């Protein structure tokens, strides 16, 4: 048996271990708010015969695919400030609490909010929740005149 044959077997063992790691991470985070499960996608690596070796074994590789576009389960909580989005959409948050609508906004699906000392909603990362009014004409919310 050649070393090349062993490398093919080691490749199979490595991707099997990666798959177990991905499944274990999914199980460990089953109750983590906002966690999106991952999947393993396997692909065969095909090699070609070369002049120096008559036999060239193939190998396999694994890619981790994270399902960030799937709707999570909505569950009732004990807080009156927790909210959820069913379907498309994100909560807009920012680290600064200013009325300026231009800045470094971030987007999250985690709807666990608490009030700070001024009564402003913040998430667990300390980011402030932002929102804009929608008028009767349903104008562009990406260009608001003021923030609320």
N, CA, C and O atoms as a GROMACS GRO file, in nm:
protein
  592
    1UNK      N    1   0.085  -0.117   0.000
    1UNK     CA    2   0.000   0.000   0.000
    1UNK      C    3   0.090   0.124   0.000
    1UNK      O    4   0.189   0.131   0.073
    2UNK      N    5   0.054   0.219  -0.081
    2UNK     CA    6   0.136   0.339  -0.093
    2UNK      C    7   0.088   0.449   0.001
    2UNK      O    8  -0.021   0.442   0.058
    3UNK      N    9   0.171   0.549   0.015
    3UNK     CA   10   0.136   0.666   0.096
    3UNK      C   11   0.018   0.739   0.034
    3UNK      O   12  -0.064   0.795   0.106
    4UNK      N   13   0.007   0.739  -0.100
    4UNK     CA   14  -0.106   0.805  -0.167
    4UNK      C   15  -0.239   0.746  -0.125
    4UNK      O   16  -0.337   0.818  -0.108
    5UNK      N   17  -0.243   0.613  -0.109
    5UNK     CA   18  -0.366   0.548  -0.066
    5UNK      C   19  -0.403   0.591   0.075
    5UNK      O   20  -0.521   0.609   0.105
    6UNK      N   21  -0.306   0.607   0.161
    6UNK     CA   22  -0.333   0.653   0.297
    6UNK      C   23  -0.384   0.797   0.300
    6UNK      O   24  -0.470   0.831   0.382
    7UNK      N   25  -0.333   0.880   0.212
    7UNK     CA   26  -0.380   1.019   0.209
    7UNK      C   27  -0.526   1.028   0.169
    7UNK      O   28  -0.597   1.117   0.216
    8UNK      N   29  -0.572   0.938   0.084
    8UNK     CA   30  -0.713   0.933   0.046
    8UNK      C   31  -0.799   0.895   0.167
    8UNK      O   32  -0.905   0.953   0.188
    9UNK      N   33  -0.753   0.798   0.245
    9UNK     CA   34  -0.826   0.756   0.365
    9UNK      C   35  -0.827   0.868   0.470
    9UNK      O   36  -0.929   0.891   0.535
   10UNK      N   37  -0.716   0.934   0.487
   10UNK     CA   38  -0.707   1.045   0.583
   10UNK      C   39  -0.800   1.158   0.543
   10UNK      O   40  -0.862   1.220   0.629
   11UNK      N   41  -0.811   1.184   0.414
   11UNK     CA   42  -0.903   1.286   0.364
   11UNK      C   43  -1.046   1.254   0.404
   11UNK      O   44  -1.120   1.342   0.449
   12UNK      N   45  -1.086   1.126   0.389
   12UNK     CA   46  -1.221   1.085   0.428
   12UNK      C   47  -1.245   1.100   0.577
   12UNK      O   48  -1.353   1.143   0.619
   13UNK      N   49  -1.146   1.064   0.658
   13UNK     CA   50  -1.160   1.079   0.803
   13UNK      C   51  -1.169   1.226   0.844
   13UNK      O   52  -1.245   1.261   0.935
   14UNK      N   53  -1.094   1.311   0.779
   14UNK     CA   54  -1.096   1.454   0.811
   14UNK      C   55  -1.232   1.517   0.785
   14UNK      O   56  -1.281   1.594   0.867
   15UNK      N   57  -1.292   1.485   0.671
   15UNK     CA   58  -1.422   1.545   0.641
   15UNK      C   59  -1.532   1.485   0.728
   15UNK      O   60  -1.630   1.553   0.759
   16UNK      N   61  -1.516   1.359   0.769
   16UNK     CA   62  -1.612   1.300   0.862
   16UNK      C   63  -1.606   1.371   0.996
   16UNK      O   64  -1.710   1.397   1.058
   17UNK      N   65  -1.487   1.403   1.042
   17UNK     CA   66  -1.471   1.477   1.167
   17UNK      C   67  -1.529   1.618   1.155
   17UNK      O   68  -1.591   1.667   1.249
   18UNK      N   69  -1.510   1.682   1.041
   18UNK     CA   70  -1.566   1.816   1.021
   18UNK      C   71  -1.719   1.811   1.024
   18UNK      O   72  -1.782   1.902   1.078
   19UNK      N   73  -1.778   1.707   0.967
   19UNK     CA   74  -1.923   1.691   0.970
   19UNK      C   75  -1.972   1.673   1.113
   19UNK      O   76  -2.073   1.732   1.151
   20UNK      N   77  -1.903   1.592   1.192
   20UNK     CA   78  -1.940   1.572   1.332
   20UNK      C   79  -1.929   1.704   1.408
   20UNK      O   80  -2.014   1.734   1.493
   21UNK      N   81  -1.826   1.783   1.381
   21UNK     CA   82  -1.810   1.914   1.445
   21UNK      C   83  -1.927   2.006   1.414
   21UNK      O   84  -1.978   2.075   1.502
   22UNK      N   85  -1.971   2.008   1.289
   22UNK     CA   86  -2.082   2.094   1.247
   22UNK      C   87  -2.211   2.051   1.314
   22UNK      O   88  -2.286   2.135   1.365
   23UNK      N   89  -2.238   1.922   1.315
   23UNK     CA   90  -2.361   1.871   1.379
   23UNK      C   91  -2.356   1.898   1.529
   23UNK      O   92  -2.458   1.936   1.587
   24UNK      N   93  -2.242   1.878   1.593
   24UNK     CA   94  -2.229   1.904   1.737
   24UNK      C   95  -2.253   2.050   1.769
   24UNK      O   96  -2.318   2.081   1.869
   25UNK      N   97  -2.203   2.140   1.686
   25UNK     CA   98  -2.226   2.283   1.707
   25UNK      C   99  -2.374   2.317   1.693
   25UNK      O  100  -2.426   2.399   1.769
   26UNK      N  101  -2.443   2.256   1.597
   26UNK     CA  102  -2.587   2.278   1.583
   26UNK      C  103  -2.662   2.232   1.707
   26UNK      O  104  -2.752   2.302   1.754
   27UNK      N  105  -2.626   2.116   1.761
   27UNK     CA  106  -2.693   2.064   1.880
   27UNK      C  107  -2.664   2.151   2.001
   27UNK      O  108  -2.754   2.180   2.080
   28UNK      N  109  -2.539   2.194   2.017
   28UNK     CA  110  -2.501   2.275   2.132
   28UNK      C  111  -2.572   2.410   2.133
   28UNK      O  112  -2.592   2.468   2.240
   29UNK      N  113  -2.609   2.462   2.018
   29UNK     CA  114  -2.671   2.594   2.009
   29UNK      C  115  -2.820   2.590   1.977
   29UNK      O  116  -2.876   2.689   1.931
   30UNK      N  117  -2.884   2.477   2.001
   30UNK     CA  118  -3.024   2.462   1.964
   30UNK      C  119  -3.113   2.564   2.036
   30UNK      O  120  -3.216   2.603   1.982
   31UNK      N  121  -3.077   2.608   2.156
   31UNK     CA  122  -3.157   2.706   2.230
   31UNK      C  123  -3.096   2.846   2.230
   31UNK      O  124  -3.140   2.932   2.306
   32UNK      N  125  -2.995   2.870   2.148
   32UNK     CA  126  -2.933   3.001   2.140
   32UNK      C  127  -3.017   3.091   2.050
   32UNK      O  128  -3.045   3.057   1.935
   33UNK      N  129  -3.058   3.205   2.104
   33UNK     CA  130  -3.141   3.298   2.029
   33UNK      C  131  -3.065   3.350   1.907
   33UNK      O  132  -2.952   3.396   1.918
   34UNK      N  133  -3.129   3.340   1.792
   34UNK     CA  134  -3.070   3.391   1.668
   34UNK      C  135  -2.969   3.300   1.603
   34UNK      O  136  -2.914   3.336   1.499
   35UNK      N  137  -2.944   3.183   1.659
   35UNK     CA  138  -2.847   3.091   1.599
   35UNK      C  139  -2.903   3.032   1.470
   35UNK      O  140  -3.019   2.992   1.466
   36UNK      N  141  -2.823   3.026   1.368
   36UNK     CA  142  -2.861   2.965   1.241
   36UNK      C  143  -2.777   2.840   1.220
   36UNK      O  144  -2.654   2.846   1.228
   37UNK      N  145  -2.843   2.729   1.195
   37UNK     CA  146  -2.773   2.603   1.181
   37UNK      C  147  -2.683   2.601   1.057
   37UNK      O  148  -2.701   2.680   0.964
   38UNK      N  149  -2.589   2.511   1.059
   38UNK     CA  150  -2.497   2.493   0.948
   38UNK      C  151  -2.515   2.352   0.892
   38UNK      O  152  -2.566   2.263   0.960
   39UNK      N  153  -2.472   2.334   0.769
   39UNK     CA  154  -2.473   2.204   0.704
   39UNK      C  155  -2.336   2.179   0.643
   39UNK      O  156  -2.261   2.272   0.614
   40UNK      N  157  -2.305   2.052   0.625
   40UNK     CA  158  -2.181   2.015   0.558
   40UNK      C  159  -2.212   1.979   0.414
   40UNK      O  160  -2.304   1.903   0.387
   41UNK      N  161  -2.135   2.034   0.322
   41UNK     CA  162  -2.148   2.001   0.180
   41UNK      C  163  -2.017   1.935   0.136
   41UNK      O  164  -1.910   1.995   0.143
   42UNK      N  165  -2.028   1.812   0.092
   42UNK     CA  166  -1.910   1.735   0.054
   42UNK      C  167  -1.886   1.746  -0.096
   42UNK      O  168  -1.980   1.756  -0.175
   43UNK      N  169  -1.759   1.743  -0.135
   43UNK     CA  170  -1.722   1.748  -0.276
   43UNK      C  171  -1.602   1.657  -0.298
   43UNK      O  172  -1.508   1.654  -0.219
   44UNK      N  173  -1.608   1.583  -0.407
   44UNK     CA  174  -1.497   1.494  -0.442
   44UNK      C  175  -1.389   1.572  -0.515
   44UNK      O  176  -1.418   1.654  -0.603
   45UNK      N  177  -1.266   1.547  -0.479
   45UNK     CA  178  -1.152   1.606  -0.549
   45UNK      C  179  -1.097   1.502  -0.644
   45UNK      O  180  -1.042   1.401  -0.601
   46UNK      N  181  -1.113   1.526  -0.771
   46UNK     CA  182  -1.069   1.430  -0.872
   46UNK      C  183  -0.928   1.467  -0.915
   46UNK      O  184  -0.897   1.583  -0.940
   47UNK      N  185  -0.844   1.367  -0.922
   47UNK     CA  186  -0.706   1.390  -0.963
   47UNK      C  187  -0.683   1.325  -1.098
   47UNK      O  188  -0.763   1.243  -1.145
   48UNK      N  189  -0.574   1.361  -1.160
   48UNK     CA  190  -0.539   1.304  -1.291
   48UNK      C  191  -0.413   1.220  -1.276
   48UNK      O  192  -0.331   1.243  -1.187
   49UNK      N  193  -0.400   1.126  -1.362
   49UNK     CA  194  -0.283   1.040  -1.361
   49UNK      C  195  -0.163   1.119  -1.415
   49UNK      O  196  -0.174   1.186  -1.517
   50UNK      N  197  -0.053   1.111  -1.346
   50UNK     CA  198   0.066   1.183  -1.391
   50UNK      C  199   0.171   1.083  -1.442
   50UNK      O  200   0.156   0.962  -1.426
   51UNK      N  201   0.275   1.137  -1.502
   51UNK     CA  202   0.381   1.051  -1.555
   51UNK      C  203   0.459   0.985  -1.442
   51UNK      O  204   0.511   0.875  -1.460
   52UNK      N  205   0.470   1.048  -1.328
   52UNK     CA  206   0.550   0.994  -1.218
   52UNK      C  207   0.475   0.887  -1.139
   52UNK      O  208   0.537   0.803  -1.074
   53UNK      N  209   0.341   0.889  -1.143
   53UNK     CA  210   0.265   0.790  -1.067
   53UNK      C  211   0.156   0.731  -1.156
   53UNK      O  212   0.083   0.803  -1.224
   54UNK      N  213   0.147   0.601  -1.154
   54UNK     CA  214   0.045   0.536  -1.235
   54UNK      C  215  -0.092   0.544  -1.168
   54UNK      O  216  -0.195   0.543  -1.235
   55UNK      N  217  -0.092   0.553  -1.036
   55UNK     CA  218  -0.218   0.560  -0.964
   55UNK      C  219  -0.222   0.688  -0.882
   55UNK      O  220  -0.129   0.717  -0.807
   56UNK      N  221  -0.328   0.763  -0.897
   56UNK     CA  222  -0.342   0.888  -0.822
   56UNK      C  223  -0.479   0.888  -0.754
   56UNK      O  224  -0.581   0.911  -0.820
   57UNK      N  225  -0.483   0.861  -0.624
   57UNK     CA  226  -0.612   0.852  -0.558
   57UNK      C  227  -0.678   0.990  -0.545
   57UNK      O  228  -0.610   1.093  -0.540
   58UNK      N  229  -0.807   0.989  -0.540
   58UNK     CA  230  -0.881   1.113  -0.519
   58UNK      C  231  -0.891   1.145  -0.371
   58UNK      O  232  -0.836   1.074  -0.287
   59UNK      N  233  -0.961   1.250  -0.342
   59UNK     CA  234  -0.982   1.290  -0.203
   59UNK      C  235  -1.120   1.354  -0.195
   59UNK      O  236  -1.190   1.364  -0.295
   60UNK      N  237  -1.156   1.395  -0.078
   60UNK     CA  238  -1.285   1.459  -0.056
   60UNK      C  239  -1.264   1.581   0.032
   60UNK      O  240  -1.174   1.584   0.116
   61UNK      N  241  -1.347   1.682   0.013
   61UNK     CA  242  -1.339   1.803   0.094
   61UNK      C  243  -1.479   1.837   0.144
   61UNK      O  244  -1.578   1.788   0.092
   62UNK      N  245  -1.485   1.921   0.245
   62UNK     CA  246  -1.614   1.961   0.302
   62UNK      C  247  -1.618   2.113   0.311
   62UNK      O  248  -1.518   2.177   0.344
   63UNK      N  249  -1.734   2.170   0.283
   63UNK     CA  250  -1.757   2.313   0.298
   63UNK      C  251  -1.871   2.331   0.396
   63UNK      O  252  -1.970   2.259   0.391
   64UNK      N  253  -1.857   2.428   0.485
   64UNK     CA  254  -1.963   2.458   0.583
   64UNK      C  255  -2.058   2.559   0.521
   64UNK      O  256  -2.016   2.667   0.479
   65UNK      N  257  -2.186   2.524   0.515
   65UNK     CA  258  -2.289   2.613   0.463
   65UNK      C  259  -2.376   2.658   0.579
   65UNK      O  260  -2.434   2.575   0.649
   66UNK      N  261  -2.385   2.787   0.600
   66UNK     CA  262  -2.467   2.839   0.708
   66UNK      C  263  -2.599   2.890   0.651
   66UNK      O  264  -2.600   2.967   0.555
   67UNK      N  265  -2.707   2.847   0.711
   67UNK     CA  266  -2.841   2.880   0.663
   67UNK      C  267  -2.888   3.011   0.727
   67UNK      O  268  -2.972   3.009   0.817
   68UNK      N  269  -2.837   3.123   0.681
   68UNK     CA  270  -2.871   3.252   0.741
   68UNK      C  271  -3.000   3.311   0.686
   68UNK      O  272  -3.048   3.413   0.736
   69UNK      N  273  -3.057   3.250   0.584
   69UNK     CA  274  -3.177   3.305   0.522
   69UNK      C  275  -3.304   3.234   0.566
   69UNK      O  276  -3.411   3.260   0.509
   70UNK      N  277  -3.296   3.146   0.664
   70UNK     CA  278  -3.413   3.072   0.708
   70UNK      C  279  -3.477   3.139   0.828
   70UNK      O  280  -3.409   3.194   0.914
   71UNK      N  281  -3.610   3.134   0.831
   71UNK     CA  282  -3.687   3.188   0.943
   71UNK      C  283  -3.670   3.096   1.063
   71UNK      O  284  -3.689   2.975   1.053
   72UNK      N  285  -3.635   3.154   1.176
   72UNK     CA  286  -3.626   3.077   1.300
   72UNK      C  287  -3.762   3.064   1.365
   72UNK      O  288  -3.860   3.123   1.319
   73UNK      N  289  -3.767   2.986   1.470
   73UNK     CA  290  -3.892   2.965   1.541
   73UNK      C  291  -3.920   3.086   1.630
   73UNK      O  292  -3.831   3.134   1.701
   74UNK      N  293  -4.044   3.134   1.627
   74UNK     CA  294  -4.084   3.246   1.713
   74UNK      C  295  -4.142   3.189   1.840
   74UNK      O  296  -4.233   3.106   1.836
   75UNK      N  297  -4.092   3.234   1.954
   75UNK     CA  298  -4.137   3.184   2.084
   75UNK      C  299  -4.172   3.302   2.175
   75UNK      O  300  -4.110   3.408   2.168
   76UNK      N  301  -4.270   3.281   2.259
   76UNK     CA  302  -4.311   3.384   2.355
   76UNK      C  303  -4.209   3.391   2.468
   76UNK      O  304  -4.159   3.289   2.514
   77UNK      N  305  -4.178   3.514   2.512
   77UNK     CA  306  -4.085   3.534   2.622
   77UNK      C  307  -4.156   3.605   2.736
   77UNK      O  308  -4.273   3.641   2.723
   78UNK      N  309  -4.087   3.624   2.844
   78UNK     CA  310  -4.144   3.692   2.960
   78UNK      C  311  -4.128   3.843   2.955
   78UNK      O  312  -4.177   3.912   3.044
   79UNK      N  313  -4.062   3.896   2.854
   79UNK     CA  314  -4.036   4.040   2.846
   79UNK      C  315  -4.134   4.106   2.750
   79UNK      O  316  -4.159   4.055   2.640
   80UNK      N  317  -4.190   4.219   2.790
   80UNK     CA  318  -4.281   4.293   2.703
   80UNK      C  319  -4.205   4.370   2.594
   80UNK      O  320  -4.268   4.422   2.501
   81UNK      N  321  -4.073   4.377   2.603
   81UNK     CA  322  -3.994   4.451   2.505
   81UNK      C  323  -3.935   4.360   2.397
   81UNK      O  324  -3.875   4.410   2.302
   82UNK      N  325  -3.952   4.230   2.408
   82UNK     CA  326  -3.902   4.139   2.306
   82UNK      C  327  -3.998   4.139   2.188
   82UNK      O  328  -4.120   4.130   2.205
   83UNK      N  329  -3.942   4.149   2.068
   83UNK     CA  330  -4.022   4.151   1.945
   83UNK      C  331  -3.960   4.053   1.844
   83UNK      O  332  -3.843   4.016   1.855
   84UNK      N  333  -4.041   4.013   1.746
   84UNK     CA  334  -3.994   3.920   1.643
   84UNK      C  335  -4.042   3.968   1.508
   84UNK      O  336  -4.143   4.038   1.496
   85UNK      N  337  -3.969   3.929   1.406
   85UNK     CA  338  -4.006   3.960   1.268
   85UNK      C  339  -4.040   3.827   1.201
   85UNK      O  340  -3.958   3.735   1.198
   86UNK      N  341  -4.160   3.818   1.148
   86UNK     CA  342  -4.198   3.700   1.070
   86UNK      C  343  -4.182   3.736   0.922
   86UNK      O  344  -4.240   3.834   0.875
   87UNK      N  345  -4.103   3.659   0.851
   87UNK     CA  346  -4.078   3.688   0.711
   87UNK      C  347  -3.952   3.769   0.693
   87UNK      O  348  -3.861   3.764   0.776
   88UNK      N  349  -3.947   3.845   0.584
   88UNK     CA  350  -3.829   3.924   0.554
   88UNK      C  351  -3.821   4.046   0.644
   88UNK      O  352  -3.923   4.095   0.691
   89UNK      N  353  -3.700   4.093   0.668
   89UNK     CA  354  -3.680   4.216   0.744
   89UNK      C  355  -3.573   4.200   0.850
   89UNK      O  356  -3.535   4.089   0.887
   90UNK      N  357  -3.525   4.313   0.897
   90UNK     CA  358  -3.421   4.318   1.000
   90UNK      C  359  -3.449   4.436   1.092
   90UNK      O  360  -3.515   4.532   1.053
   91UNK      N  361  -3.399   4.427   1.215
   91UNK     CA  362  -3.400   4.540   1.305
   91UNK      C  363  -3.276   4.623   1.275
   91UNK      O  364  -3.167   4.568   1.256
   92UNK      N  365  -3.292   4.754   1.270
   92UNK     CA  366  -3.180   4.844   1.245
   92UNK      C  367  -3.128   4.893   1.379
   92UNK      O  368  -3.203   4.948   1.459
   93UNK      N  369  -2.999   4.874   1.404
   93UNK     CA  370  -2.937   4.914   1.530
   93UNK      C  371  -2.808   4.990   1.501
   93UNK      O  372  -2.751   4.980   1.393
   94UNK      N  373  -2.765   5.065   1.601
   94UNK     CA  374  -2.641   5.142   1.589
   94UNK      C  375  -2.586   5.166   1.727
   94UNK      O  376  -2.661   5.173   1.824
   95UNK      N  377  -2.455   5.179   1.739
   95UNK     CA  378  -2.391   5.198   1.869
   95UNK      C  379  -2.411   5.339   1.924
   95UNK      O  380  -2.406   5.358   2.045
   96UNK      N  381  -2.435   5.438   1.837
   96UNK     CA  382  -2.456   5.576   1.883
   96UNK      C  383  -2.606   5.602   1.896
   96UNK      O  384  -2.686   5.556   1.815
   97UNK      N  385  -2.642   5.677   1.998
   97UNK     CA  386  -2.781   5.718   2.018
   97UNK      C  387  -2.794   5.863   1.976
   97UNK      O  388  -2.798   5.953   2.061
   98UNK      N  389  -2.801   5.887   1.846
   98UNK     CA  390  -2.814   6.023   1.794
   98UNK      C  391  -2.932   6.028   1.698
   98UNK      O  392  -2.978   5.925   1.651
   99UNK      N  393  -2.980   6.148   1.668
   99UNK     CA  394  -3.088   6.165   1.572
   99UNK      C  395  -3.038   6.173   1.429
   99UNK      O  396  -3.119   6.183   1.336
  100UNK      N  397  -2.907   6.169   1.409
  100UNK     CA  398  -2.851   6.171   1.275
  100UNK      C  399  -2.877   6.037   1.208
  100UNK      O  400  -2.838   5.933   1.261
  101UNK      N  401  -2.942   6.038   1.091
  101UNK     CA  402  -2.976   5.913   1.026
  101UNK      C  403  -2.862   5.859   0.940
  101UNK      O  404  -2.874   5.751   0.882
  102UNK      N  405  -2.753   5.933   0.931
  102UNK     CA  406  -2.638   5.882   0.858
  102UNK      C  407  -2.537   5.830   0.958
  102UNK      O  408  -2.509   5.894   1.059
  103UNK      N  409  -2.483   5.714   0.930
  103UNK     CA  410  -2.387   5.656   1.022
  103UNK      C  411  -2.369   5.508   0.996
  103UNK      O  412  -2.410   5.455   0.893
  104UNK      N  413  -2.308   5.444   1.092
  104UNK     CA  414  -2.275   5.303   1.080
  104UNK      C  415  -2.388   5.218   1.138
  104UNK      O  416  -2.383   5.180   1.255
  105UNK      N  417  -2.488   5.188   1.056
  105UNK     CA  418  -2.600   5.105   1.099
  105UNK      C  419  -2.566   4.958   1.081
  105UNK      O  420  -2.492   4.920   0.990
  106UNK      N  421  -2.620   4.877   1.168
  106UNK     CA  422  -2.606   4.733   1.159
  106UNK      C  423  -2.747   4.674   1.160
  106UNK      O  424  -2.843   4.740   1.200
  107UNK      N  425  -2.758   4.550   1.117
  107UNK     CA  426  -2.889   4.486   1.105
  107UNK      C  427  -2.887   4.352   1.176
  107UNK      O  428  -2.789   4.277   1.167
  108UNK      N  429  -2.995   4.322   1.248
  108UNK     CA  430  -3.003   4.200   1.326
  108UNK      C  431  -3.145   4.143   1.321
  108UNK      O  432  -3.240   4.217   1.295
  109UNK      N  433  -3.158   4.016   1.346
  109UNK     CA  434  -3.289   3.952   1.360
  109UNK      C  435  -3.320   3.925   1.506
  109UNK      O  436  -3.432   3.884   1.539
  110UNK      N  437  -3.224   3.949   1.596
  110UNK     CA  438  -3.244   3.926   1.738
  110UNK      C  439  -3.329   4.039   1.795
  110UNK      O  440  -3.286   4.155   1.794
  111UNK      N  441  -3.447   4.007   1.844
  111UNK     CA  442  -3.540   4.108   1.893
  111UNK      C  443  -3.548   4.119   2.044
  111UNK      O  444  -3.652   4.159   2.096
  112UNK      N  445  -3.442   4.084   2.116
  112UNK     CA  446  -3.440   4.098   2.261
  112UNK      C  447  -3.388   4.236   2.295
  112UNK      O  448  -3.270   4.265   2.279
  113UNK      N  449  -3.478   4.321   2.344
  113UNK     CA  450  -3.442   4.458   2.376
  113UNK      C  451  -3.473   4.490   2.523
  113UNK      O  452  -3.563   4.431   2.582
  114UNK      N  453  -3.396   4.583   2.578
  114UNK     CA  454  -3.416   4.634   2.713
  114UNK      C  455  -3.410   4.785   2.707
  114UNK      O  456  -3.354   4.842   2.614
  115UNK      N  457  -3.468   4.850   2.808
  115UNK     CA  458  -3.461   4.996   2.816
  115UNK      C  459  -3.336   5.038   2.890
  115UNK      O  460  -3.299   4.978   2.990
  116UNK      N  461  -3.270   5.144   2.839
  116UNK     CA  462  -3.159   5.201   2.914
  116UNK      C  463  -3.214   5.300   3.016
  116UNK      O  464  -3.336   5.309   3.033
  117UNK      N  465  -3.128   5.374   3.082
  117UNK     CA  466  -3.172   5.469   3.187
  117UNK      C  467  -3.258   5.582   3.133
  117UNK      O  468  -3.332   5.645   3.209
  118UNK      N  469  -3.250   5.609   3.002
  118UNK     CA  470  -3.332   5.714   2.940
  118UNK      C  471  -3.458   5.659   2.874
  118UNK      O  472  -3.535   5.735   2.816
  119UNK      N  473  -3.480   5.527   2.881
  119UNK     CA  474  -3.597   5.466   2.820
  119UNK      C  475  -3.580   5.432   2.673
  119UNK      O  476  -3.678   5.403   2.605
  120UNK      N  477  -3.456   5.434   2.624
  120UNK     CA  478  -3.427   5.401   2.485
  120UNK      C  479  -3.401   5.250   2.476
  120UNK      O  480  -3.334   5.194   2.563
  121UNK      N  481  -3.452   5.186   2.371
  121UNK     CA  482  -3.436   5.042   2.356
  121UNK      C  483  -3.295   5.007   2.307
  121UNK      O  484  -3.245   5.064   2.210
  122UNK      N  485  -3.234   4.911   2.376
  122UNK     CA  486  -3.101   4.862   2.343
  122UNK      C  487  -3.104   4.710   2.341
  122UNK      O  488  -3.181   4.648   2.414
  123UNK      N  489  -3.019   4.650   2.256
  123UNK     CA  490  -3.007   4.504   2.258
  123UNK      C  491  -2.896   4.463   2.354
  123UNK      O  492  -2.834   4.548   2.418
  124UNK      N  493  -2.871   4.333   2.364
  124UNK     CA  494  -2.772   4.283   2.460
  124UNK      C  495  -2.630   4.327   2.426
  124UNK      O  496  -2.542   4.324   2.513
  125UNK      N  497  -2.605   4.367   2.302
  125UNK     CA  498  -2.472   4.415   2.262
  125UNK      C  499  -2.456   4.565   2.286
  125UNK      O  500  -2.352   4.622   2.254
  126UNK      N  501  -2.559   4.630   2.343
  126UNK     CA  502  -2.551   4.774   2.369
  126UNK      C  503  -2.585   4.861   2.250
  126UNK      O  504  -2.564   4.982   2.254
  127UNK      N  505  -2.638   4.802   2.144
  127UNK     CA  506  -2.675   4.877   2.024
  127UNK      C  507  -2.816   4.931   2.041
  127UNK      O  508  -2.903   4.863   2.095
  128UNK      N  509  -2.838   5.054   1.993
  128UNK     CA  510  -2.967   5.120   2.005
  128UNK      C  511  -3.056   5.085   1.886
  128UNK      O  512  -3.009   5.080   1.772
  129UNK      N  513  -3.184   5.061   1.913
  129UNK     CA  514  -3.280   5.030   1.808
  129UNK      C  515  -3.321   5.158   1.737
  129UNK      O  516  -3.350   5.259   1.801
  130UNK      N  517  -3.322   5.154   1.604
  130UNK     CA  518  -3.361   5.269   1.523
  130UNK      C  519  -3.486   5.236   1.443
  130UNK      O  520  -3.509   5.120   1.407
  131UNK      N  521  -3.565   5.337   1.413
  131UNK     CA  522  -3.682   5.322   1.330
  131UNK      C  523  -3.716   5.454   1.265
  131UNK      O  524  -3.676   5.560   1.315
  132UNK      N  525  -3.787   5.450   1.155
  132UNK     CA  526  -3.826   5.570   1.082
  132UNK      C  527  -3.975   5.567   1.060
  132UNK      O  528  -4.034   5.461   1.040
  133UNK      N  529  -4.038   5.685   1.063
  133UNK     CA  530  -4.182   5.689   1.038
  133UNK      C  531  -4.212   5.663   0.890
  133UNK      O  532  -4.134   5.699   0.802
  134UNK      N  533  -4.326   5.601   0.865
  134UNK     CA  534  -4.372   5.578   0.729
  134UNK      C  535  -4.493   5.667   0.708
  134UNK      O  536  -4.587   5.664   0.787
  135UNK      N  537  -4.490   5.747   0.601
  135UNK     CA  538  -4.602   5.837   0.578
  135UNK      C  539  -4.710   5.770   0.493
  135UNK      O  540  -4.693   5.657   0.448
  136UNK      N  541  -4.819   5.841   0.471
  136UNK     CA  542  -4.933   5.786   0.398
  136UNK      C  543  -4.897   5.751   0.254
  136UNK      O  544  -4.957   5.660   0.196
  137UNK      N  545  -4.801   5.821   0.194
  137UNK     CA  546  -4.760   5.793   0.056
  137UNK      C  547  -4.660   5.679   0.048
  137UNK      O  548  -4.617   5.642  -0.062
  138UNK      N  549  -4.621   5.624   0.164
  138UNK     CA  550  -4.525   5.513   0.169
  138UNK      C  551  -4.395   5.553   0.099
  138UNK      O  552  -4.347   5.481   0.012
  139UNK      N  553  -4.339   5.668   0.138
  139UNK     CA  554  -4.217   5.718   0.075
  139UNK      C  555  -4.097   5.631   0.114
  139UNK      O  556  -4.109   5.541   0.198
  140UNK      N  557  -3.986   5.658   0.054
  140UNK     CA  558  -3.865   5.579   0.070
  140UNK      C  559  -3.813   5.587   0.214
  140UNK      O  560  -3.771   5.694   0.257
  141UNK      N  561  -3.813   5.476   0.289
  141UNK     CA  562  -3.763   5.480   0.426
  141UNK      C  563  -3.611   5.489   0.433
  141UNK      O  564  -3.556   5.511   0.541
  142UNK      N  565  -3.542   5.472   0.320
  142UNK     CA  566  -3.396   5.483   0.318
  142UNK      C  567  -3.349   5.628   0.318
  142UNK      O  568  -3.230   5.655   0.336
  143UNK      N  569  -3.440   5.721   0.300
  143UNK     CA  570  -3.405   5.862   0.300
  143UNK      C  571  -3.502   5.938   0.391
  143UNK      O  572  -3.582   6.019   0.344
  144UNK      N  573  -3.494   5.911   0.522
  144UNK     CA  574  -3.589   5.974   0.614
  144UNK      C  575  -3.554   6.118   0.646
  144UNK      O  576  -3.439   6.160   0.633
  145UNK      N  577  -3.654   6.192   0.686
  145UNK     CA  578  -3.628   6.332   0.725
  145UNK      C  579  -3.585   6.340   0.871
  145UNK      O  580  -3.514   6.432   0.909
  146UNK      N  581  -3.627   6.245   0.953
  146UNK     CA  582  -3.582   6.240   1.092
  146UNK      C  583  -3.598   6.097   1.144
  146UNK      O  584  -3.667   6.016   1.083
  147UNK      N  585  -3.535   6.067   1.254
  147UNK     CA  586  -3.543   5.933   1.312
  147UNK      C  587  -3.626   5.937   1.437
  147UNK      O  588  -3.641   6.041   1.502
  148UNK      N  589  -3.680   5.823   1.470
  148UNK     CA  590  -3.756   5.812   1.595
  148UNK      C  591  -3.703   5.701   1.678
  148UNK      O  592  -3.754   5.676   1.787
   0.00000   0.00000   0.00000
